[in-house]
PDB file of C-alpha atoms in Angstrom:
ATOM      1  CA  UNK N  10     148.654  91.690  78.496  1.00  0.00           C
ATOM      2  CA  UNK N  11     145.380  91.570  76.607  1.00  0.00           C
ATOM      3  CA  UNK N  12     143.125  94.525  77.456  1.00  0.00           C
ATOM      4  CA  UNK N  13     140.091  92.303  78.067  1.00  0.00           C
ATOM      5  CA  UNK N  14     142.055  90.104  80.445  1.00  0.00           C
ATOM      6  CA  UNK N  15     143.414  93.176  82.240  1.00  0.00           C
ATOM      7  CA  UNK N  16     139.918  94.601  82.511  1.00  0.00           C
ATOM      8  CA  UNK N  17     138.606  91.373  84.033  1.00  0.00           C
ATOM      9  CA  UNK N  18     141.464  91.278  86.576  1.00  0.00           C
ATOM     10  CA  UNK N  19     140.776  94.861  87.684  1.00  0.00           C
ATOM     11  CA  UNK N  20     137.029  94.311  88.098  1.00  0.00           C
ATOM     12  CA  UNK N  21     137.587  91.095  90.059  1.00  0.00           C
ATOM     13  CA  UNK N  22     140.118  92.828  92.344  1.00  0.00           C
ATOM     14  CA  UNK N  23     137.687  95.700  93.033  1.00  0.00           C
ATOM     15  CA  UNK N  24     134.783  93.361  93.749  1.00  0.00           C
ATOM     16  CA  UNK N  25     136.916  91.315  96.151  1.00  0.00           C
ATOM     17  CA  UNK N  26     137.200  94.380  98.439  1.00  0.00           C
ATOM     18  CA  UNK N  27     133.504  95.336  97.836  1.00  0.00           C
ATOM     19  CA  UNK N  28     134.070  98.437  95.755  1.00  0.00           C
ATOM     20  CA  UNK N  29     130.900 100.399  95.025  1.00  0.00           C
ATOM     21  CA  UNK N  30     129.521 101.632  91.686  1.00  0.00           C
ATOM     22  CA  UNK N  31     132.226 100.086  89.489  1.00  0.00           C
ATOM     23  CA  UNK N  32     132.222 101.587  85.982  1.00  0.00           C
ATOM     24  CA  UNK N  33     134.539 100.884  83.017  1.00  0.00           C
ATOM     25  CA  UNK N  34     134.708 103.069  79.880  1.00  0.00           C
ATOM     26  CA  UNK N  35     136.488 102.718  76.546  1.00  0.00           C
ATOM     27  CA  UNK N  36     138.778 105.710  75.814  1.00  0.00           C
ATOM     28  CA  UNK N  37     140.715 104.680  72.698  1.00  0.00           C
ATOM     29  CA  UNK N  38     138.709 107.138  70.581  1.00  0.00           C
ATOM     30  CA  UNK N  39     139.498 110.007  73.003  1.00  0.00           C
ATOM     31  CA  UNK N  40     143.223 109.511  73.704  1.00  0.00           C
ATOM     32  CA  UNK N  41     146.137 107.322  72.622  1.00  0.00           C
ATOM     33  CA  UNK N  42     147.604 107.090  76.144  1.00  0.00           C
ATOM     34  CA  UNK N  43     145.296 104.342  77.425  1.00  0.00           C
ATOM     35  CA  UNK N  44     142.404 102.216  76.169  1.00  0.00           C
ATOM     36  CA  UNK N  45     140.290 101.777  79.318  1.00  0.00           C
ATOM     37  CA  UNK N  46     139.451 103.741  82.431  1.00  0.00           C
ATOM     38  CA  UNK N  47     137.821 102.316  85.563  1.00  0.00           C
ATOM     39  CA  UNK N  48     136.093 104.340  88.290  1.00  0.00           C
ATOM     40  CA  UNK N  49     135.061 102.927  91.677  1.00  0.00           C
ATOM     41  CA  UNK N  50     133.899 104.398  95.006  1.00  0.00           C
ATOM     42  CA  UNK N  51     135.137 103.615  98.509  1.00  0.00           C
ATOM     43  CA  UNK N  52     133.422 104.421 101.781  1.00  0.00           C
ATOM     44  CA  UNK N  53     136.571 105.398 103.714  1.00  0.00           C
ATOM     45  CA  UNK N  54     140.319 106.052 103.362  1.00  0.00           C
ATOM     46  CA  UNK N  55     141.071 102.540 104.514  1.00  0.00           C
ATOM     47  CA  UNK N  56     138.834 100.990 101.873  1.00  0.00           C
ATOM     48  CA  UNK N  57     140.277 103.096  99.030  1.00  0.00           C
ATOM     49  CA  UNK N  58     143.791 102.017 100.000  1.00  0.00           C
ATOM     50  CA  UNK N  59     142.670  98.389 100.234  1.00  0.00           C
ATOM     51  CA  UNK N  60     141.070  98.605  96.766  1.00  0.00           C
ATOM     52  CA  UNK N  61     144.289  99.992  95.257  1.00  0.00           C
ATOM     53  CA  UNK N  62     146.384  97.278  96.925  1.00  0.00           C
ATOM     54  CA  UNK N  63     144.030  94.563  95.675  1.00  0.00           C
ATOM     55  CA  UNK N  64     144.308  95.805  92.068  1.00  0.00           C
ATOM     56  CA  UNK N  65     148.089  96.057  92.292  1.00  0.00           C
ATOM     57  CA  UNK N  66     148.551  92.576  93.751  1.00  0.00           C
ATOM     58  CA  UNK N  67     146.158  90.855  91.370  1.00  0.00           C
ATOM     59  CA  UNK N  68     147.700  92.403  88.258  1.00  0.00           C
ATOM     60  CA  UNK N  69     151.217  91.629  89.470  1.00  0.00           C
ATOM     61  CA  UNK N  70     150.350  88.002  90.161  1.00  0.00           C
ATOM     62  CA  UNK N  71     148.965  87.691  86.629  1.00  0.00           C
ATOM     63  CA  UNK N  72     152.191  89.085  85.119  1.00  0.00           C
ATOM     64  CA  UNK N  73     150.959  92.594  84.400  1.00  0.00           C
ATOM     65  CA  UNK N  74     152.881  95.862  84.788  1.00  0.00           C
ATOM     66  CA  UNK N  75     152.222  98.535  87.431  1.00  0.00           C
ATOM     67  CA  UNK N  76     153.347 101.893  86.030  1.00  0.00           C
ATOM     68  CA  UNK N  77     152.619 103.875  89.183  1.00  0.00           C
ATOM     69  CA  UNK N  78     150.255 104.701  92.049  1.00  0.00           C
ATOM     70  CA  UNK N  79     149.265 108.101  93.441  1.00  0.00           C
ATOM     71  CA  UNK N  80     147.164 109.347  96.375  1.00  0.00           C
ATOM     72  CA  UNK N  81     147.802 106.526  98.839  1.00  0.00           C
ATOM     73  CA  UNK N  82     148.836 109.010 101.543  1.00  0.00           C
ATOM     74  CA  UNK N  83     145.419 110.673 101.910  1.00  0.00           C
ATOM     75  CA  UNK N  84     143.245 107.879 100.547  1.00  0.00           C
ATOM     76  CA  UNK N  85     140.599 110.267  99.189  1.00  0.00           C
ATOM     77  CA  UNK N  86     141.551 109.645  95.542  1.00  0.00           C
ATOM     78  CA  UNK N  87     143.953 106.849  94.631  1.00  0.00           C
ATOM     79  CA  UNK N  88     145.065 106.471  91.006  1.00  0.00           C
ATOM     80  CA  UNK N  89     146.544 103.182  89.749  1.00  0.00           C
ATOM     81  CA  UNK N  90     148.309 103.376  86.346  1.00  0.00           C
ATOM     82  CA  UNK N  91     148.422  99.997  84.573  1.00  0.00           C
ATOM     83  CA  UNK N  92     149.604 101.293  81.200  1.00  0.00           C
ATOM     84  CA  UNK N  93     146.661 100.408  78.949  1.00  0.00           C
ATOM     85  CA  UNK N  94     144.198 100.984  81.780  1.00  0.00           C
ATOM     86  CA  UNK N  95     143.823 103.663  84.472  1.00  0.00           C
ATOM     87  CA  UNK N  96     141.945 102.939  87.715  1.00  0.00           C
ATOM     88  CA  UNK N  97     140.440 105.831  89.734  1.00  0.00           C
ATOM     89  CA  UNK N  98     139.530 104.827  93.304  1.00  0.00           C
ATOM     90  CA  UNK N  99     137.641 107.720  94.898  1.00  0.00           C
ATOM     91  CA  UNK N 100     135.475 108.468  97.875  1.00  0.00           C
ATOM     92  CA  UNK N 101     131.853 109.289  97.048  1.00  0.00           C
ATOM     93  CA  UNK N 102     132.004 113.091  97.647  1.00  0.00           C
ATOM     94  CA  UNK N 103     135.195 113.420  95.558  1.00  0.00           C
ATOM     95  CA  UNK N 104     133.667 111.356  92.741  1.00  0.00           C
ATOM     96  CA  UNK N 105     130.485 113.439  92.753  1.00  0.00           C
ATOM     97  CA  UNK N 106     132.511 116.676  92.650  1.00  0.00           C
ATOM     98  CA  UNK N 107     134.894 115.850  89.755  1.00  0.00           C
ATOM     99  CA  UNK N 108     132.394 113.813  87.625  1.00  0.00           C
ATOM    100  CA  UNK N 109     134.910 111.863  85.587  1.00  0.00           C
ATOM    101  CA  UNK N 110     132.068 109.959  83.908  1.00  0.00           C
ATOM    102  CA  UNK N 111     131.099 113.111  82.022  1.00  0.00           C
ATOM    103  CA  UNK N 112     134.632 113.387  80.589  1.00  0.00           C
ATOM    104  CA  UNK N 113     135.455 109.748  79.762  1.00  0.00           C
ATOM    105  CA  UNK N 114     132.017 108.098  79.783  1.00  0.00           C
ATOM    106  CA  UNK N 115     131.129 108.181  76.068  1.00  0.00           C
ATOM    107  CA  UNK N 116     131.425 104.414  75.584  1.00  0.00           C
ATOM    108  CA  UNK N 117     130.636 102.382  78.709  1.00  0.00           C
ATOM    109  CA  UNK N 118     131.846  98.786  78.738  1.00  0.00           C
ATOM    110  CA  UNK N 119     129.426  96.077  79.874  1.00  0.00           C
ATOM    111  CA  UNK N 120     130.890  94.140  82.743  1.00  0.00           C
ATOM    112  CA  UNK N 121     130.516  90.371  82.965  1.00  0.00           C
ATOM    113  CA  UNK N 122     130.160  88.450  86.183  1.00  0.00           C
ATOM    114  CA  UNK N 123     133.368  88.893  88.155  1.00  0.00           C
ATOM    115  CA  UNK N 124     133.038  85.619  89.934  1.00  0.00           C
ATOM    116  CA  UNK N 125     132.094  82.821  87.574  1.00  0.00           C
ATOM    117  CA  UNK N 126     130.213  79.846  88.909  1.00  0.00           C
ATOM    118  CA  UNK N 127     132.623  76.969  89.612  1.00  0.00           C
ATOM    119  CA  UNK N 128     132.429  74.032  87.270  1.00  0.00           C
ATOM    120  CA  UNK N 129     130.690  70.987  88.650  1.00  0.00           C
ATOM    121  CA  UNK N 130     132.852  67.997  89.365  1.00  0.00           C
ATOM    122  CA  UNK N 131     132.147  64.712  87.624  1.00  0.00           C
ATOM    123  CA  UNK N 132     130.914  63.125  90.855  1.00  0.00           C
ATOM    124  CA  UNK N 133     128.564  66.014  91.687  1.00  0.00           C
ATOM    125  CA  UNK N 134     126.231  65.422  88.760  1.00  0.00           C
ATOM    126  CA  UNK N 135     122.972  63.737  89.771  1.00  0.00           C
ATOM    127  CA  UNK N 136     122.479  60.204  88.550  1.00  0.00           C
ATOM    128  CA  UNK N 137     119.826  59.648  85.948  1.00  0.00           C
ATOM    129  CA  UNK N 138     117.015  57.420  87.103  1.00  0.00           C
ATOM    130  CA  UNK N 139     115.031  55.325  84.672  1.00  0.00           C
ATOM    131  CA  UNK N 140     111.416  56.403  84.515  1.00  0.00           C
ATOM    132  CA  UNK N 141     109.855  52.972  83.897  1.00  0.00           C
ATOM    133  CA  UNK N 142     110.735  51.621  87.361  1.00  0.00           C
ATOM    134  CA  UNK N 143     108.079  52.409  89.939  1.00  0.00           C
ATOM    135  CA  UNK N 144     110.524  52.072  92.851  1.00  0.00           C
ATOM    136  CA  UNK N 145     112.854  54.700  91.392  1.00  0.00           C
ATOM    137  CA  UNK N 146     110.198  57.358  91.012  1.00  0.00           C
ATOM    138  CA  UNK N 147     110.302  60.115  93.569  1.00  0.00           C
ATOM    139  CA  UNK N 148     107.290  60.482  95.799  1.00  0.00           C
ATOM    140  CA  UNK N 149     105.434  63.666  95.069  1.00  0.00           C
ATOM    141  CA  UNK N 150     103.779  65.244  98.074  1.00  0.00           C
ATOM    142  CA  UNK N 151     100.211  66.127  97.385  1.00  0.00           C
ATOM    143  CA  UNK N 152      99.641  69.792  97.975  1.00  0.00           C
ATOM    144  CA  UNK N 153      96.151  70.917  98.879  1.00  0.00           C
ATOM    145  CA  UNK N 154      94.442  73.050  96.316  1.00  0.00           C
ATOM    146  CA  UNK N 155      92.790  76.096  97.764  1.00  0.00           C
ATOM    147  CA  UNK N 156      89.954  77.358  95.659  1.00  0.00           C
ATOM    148  CA  UNK N 157      89.678  81.079  95.558  1.00  0.00           C
ATOM    149  CA  UNK N 158      86.163  82.350  95.774  1.00  0.00           C
ATOM    150  CA  UNK N 159      85.269  85.063  93.362  1.00  0.00           C
ATOM    151  CA  UNK N 160      84.385  88.313  95.100  1.00  0.00           C
ATOM    152  CA  UNK N 161      80.673  88.943  95.356  1.00  0.00           C
ATOM    153  CA  UNK N 162      79.483  91.373  92.734  1.00  0.00           C
ATOM    154  CA  UNK N 163      77.724  94.469  93.899  1.00  0.00           C
ATOM    155  CA  UNK N 164      74.028  94.396  93.152  1.00  0.00           C
ATOM    156  CA  UNK N 165      73.044  96.928  90.548  1.00  0.00           C
ATOM    157  CA  UNK N 166      69.805  98.839  90.514  1.00  0.00           C
ATOM    158  CA  UNK N 167      68.303  96.453  87.928  1.00  0.00           C
ATOM    159  CA  UNK N 168      69.139  93.309  89.887  1.00  0.00           C
ATOM    160  CA  UNK N 169      67.952  94.899  93.132  1.00  0.00           C
ATOM    161  CA  UNK N 170      64.624  95.679  91.508  1.00  0.00           C
ATOM    162  CA  UNK N 171      64.278  92.048  90.383  1.00  0.00           C
ATOM    163  CA  UNK N 172      65.097  90.678  93.820  1.00  0.00           C
ATOM    164  CA  UNK N 173      62.784  93.114  95.691  1.00  0.00           C
ATOM    165  CA  UNK N 174      59.618  91.377  97.025  1.00  0.00           C
ATOM    166  CA  UNK N 175      56.383  92.338  95.297  1.00  0.00           C
ATOM    167  CA  UNK N 176      54.173  94.661  97.310  1.00  0.00           C
ATOM    168  CA  UNK N 177      50.752  93.333  98.328  1.00  0.00           C
ATOM    169  CA  UNK N 178      47.774  95.214  96.936  1.00  0.00           C
ATOM    170  CA  UNK N 179      45.473  96.848  99.543  1.00  0.00           C
ATOM    171  CA  UNK N 180      42.255  95.109 100.482  1.00  0.00           C
ATOM    172  CA  UNK N 181      40.101  97.827  98.849  1.00  0.00           C
ATOM    173  CA  UNK N 182      41.692  97.297  95.454  1.00  0.00           C
ATOM    174  CA  UNK N 183      41.611  93.507  95.544  1.00  0.00           C
ATOM    175  CA  UNK N 184      40.255  92.097  92.318  1.00  0.00           C
ATOM    176  CA  UNK N 185      38.388  88.803  92.342  1.00  0.00           C
ATOM    177  CA  UNK N 186      35.048  87.091  91.757  1.00  0.00           C
ATOM    178  CA  UNK N 187      32.363  87.130  94.492  1.00  0.00           C
ATOM    179  CA  UNK N 188      30.691  83.789  95.130  1.00  0.00           C
ATOM    180  CA  UNK N 189      27.119  83.731  96.499  1.00  0.00           C
ATOM    181  CA  UNK N 190      26.460  81.053  99.103  1.00  0.00           C
ATOM    182  CA  UNK N 191      22.855  79.777  99.500  1.00  0.00           C
ATOM    183  CA  UNK N 192      21.357  80.100 103.035  1.00  0.00           C
ATOM    184  CA  UNK N 193      20.834  76.947 104.996  1.00  0.00           C
ATOM    185  CA  UNK N 194      17.390  75.523 105.923  1.00  0.00           C
ATOM    186  CA  UNK N 195      17.667  76.662 109.525  1.00  0.00           C
ATOM    187  CA  UNK N 196      18.398  80.224 108.429  1.00  0.00           C
ATOM    188  CA  UNK N 197      15.367  80.346 106.089  1.00  0.00           C
ATOM    189  CA  UNK N 198      13.079  78.925 108.828  1.00  0.00           C
ATOM    190  CA  UNK N 199      14.274  81.523 111.324  1.00  0.00           C
ATOM    191  CA  UNK N 200      13.592  84.334 108.827  1.00  0.00           C
ATOM    192  CA  UNK N 201      10.005  83.062 108.226  1.00  0.00           C
ATOM    193  CA  UNK N 202       9.319  82.835 111.968  1.00  0.00           C
ATOM    194  CA  UNK N 203      10.428  86.428 112.465  1.00  0.00           C
ATOM    195  CA  UNK N 204       8.147  87.621 109.685  1.00  0.00           C
ATOM    196  CA  UNK N 205       5.146  85.773 111.245  1.00  0.00           C
ATOM    197  CA  UNK N 206       5.421  87.576 114.577  1.00  0.00           C
ATOM    198  CA  UNK N 207       2.925  90.510 115.136  1.00  0.00           C
ATOM    199  CA  UNK N 208       4.309  93.926 114.740  1.00  0.00           C
ATOM    200  CA  UNK N 209       4.975  95.788 117.992  1.00  0.00           C
ATOM    201  CA  UNK N 210       3.262  99.080 118.573  1.00  0.00           C
ATOM    202  CA  UNK N 211       5.542 101.940 118.325  1.00  0.00           C
ATOM    203  CA  UNK N 212       5.298 104.339 121.181  1.00  0.00           C
ATOM    204  CA  UNK N 213       5.173 108.013 120.406  1.00  0.00           C
ATOM    205  CA  UNK N 214       8.180 109.846 121.527  1.00  0.00           C
ATOM    206  CA  UNK N 215       7.878 111.732 124.749  1.00  0.00           C
ATOM    207  CA  UNK N 216       7.620 115.456 124.593  1.00  0.00           C
ATOM    208  CA  UNK N 217      10.786 117.153 125.394  1.00  0.00           C
ATOM    209  CA  UNK N 218      10.944 118.908 128.686  1.00  0.00           C
ATOM    210  CA  UNK N 219      10.958 122.699 128.481  1.00  0.00           C
ATOM    211  CA  UNK N 220      14.245 124.263 129.059  1.00  0.00           C
ATOM    212  CA  UNK N 221      14.865 126.159 132.251  1.00  0.00           C
ATOM    213  CA  UNK N 222      15.364 129.432 130.403  1.00  0.00           C
ATOM    214  CA  UNK N 223      12.128 129.141 128.414  1.00  0.00           C
ATOM    215  CA  UNK N 224       9.282 131.510 129.366  1.00  0.00           C
ATOM    216  CA  UNK N 225       6.417 129.915 131.429  1.00  0.00           C
ATOM    217  CA  UNK N 226       3.240 129.177 129.487  1.00  0.00           C
ATOM    218  CA  UNK N 227       0.244 131.446 130.255  1.00  0.00           C
ATOM    219  CA  UNK N 228      -2.791 129.803 131.793  1.00  0.00           C
ATOM    220  CA  UNK N 229      -6.276 131.264 131.238  1.00  0.00           C
ATOM    221  CA  UNK N 230      -8.787 130.842 134.050  1.00  0.00           C
ATOM    222  CA  UNK N 231     -12.452 131.326 133.182  1.00  0.00           C
ATOM    223  CA  UNK N 232     -14.797 132.405 135.875  1.00  0.00           C
ATOM    224  CA  UNK N 233     -18.081 130.573 136.064  1.00  0.00           C
ATOM    225  CA  UNK N 234     -21.093 132.546 137.215  1.00  0.00           C
ATOM    226  CA  UNK N 235     -22.996 130.934 140.010  1.00  0.00           C
ATOM    227  CA  UNK N 236     -26.733 130.446 139.380  1.00  0.00           C
ATOM    228  CA  UNK N 237     -28.878 131.784 142.166  1.00  0.00           C
ATOM    229  CA  UNK N 238     -31.331 129.296 143.560  1.00  0.00           C
TER     230      UNK N 238
END
């Protein structure tokens, strides 16, 4: 059997039973006993046995040869010898301990899709519709367009200074022209009448009363001599 066909059968059989971390390496440059080696992990003894049985059955059905199988009793590490290809089905702790990838993993083989997409039947192909007929055109649902608002930019110091309201100057520093307004006729007549009035006498201010602590003023009494008649 062709090695590529055998490799595809093994990978498909392992994927059918959900084998984990499937890896295939080319070993023809390392040994003349086999050309490929496959390594896969199983989660339990039952799954490793099921993976080995799936590989055996699929290769047999395709006309391939099964040289031998080992490790089915325990299920921790099952080896399937297919002649040109060796399949190692191991539980995760056993695989991590022995690290077969470091021994045989110089040339990894890229795996294709195990399950190819089925070919479409002739009746499944969609019919082509002529574009010039308006009735044949599919109705397109109008979807609302949501405009995204740009995030508001943070005001910088310069822009804040521009937007700040101007301070009013104090009344004392106000600059402007003074306009003189002429007095009315009634105001001028009242001023003349006030000037024509006689000036009031200004009373002299009253003498201030002596303070209580001030010394009393001395009075001088003169004696007048009586004239004898």
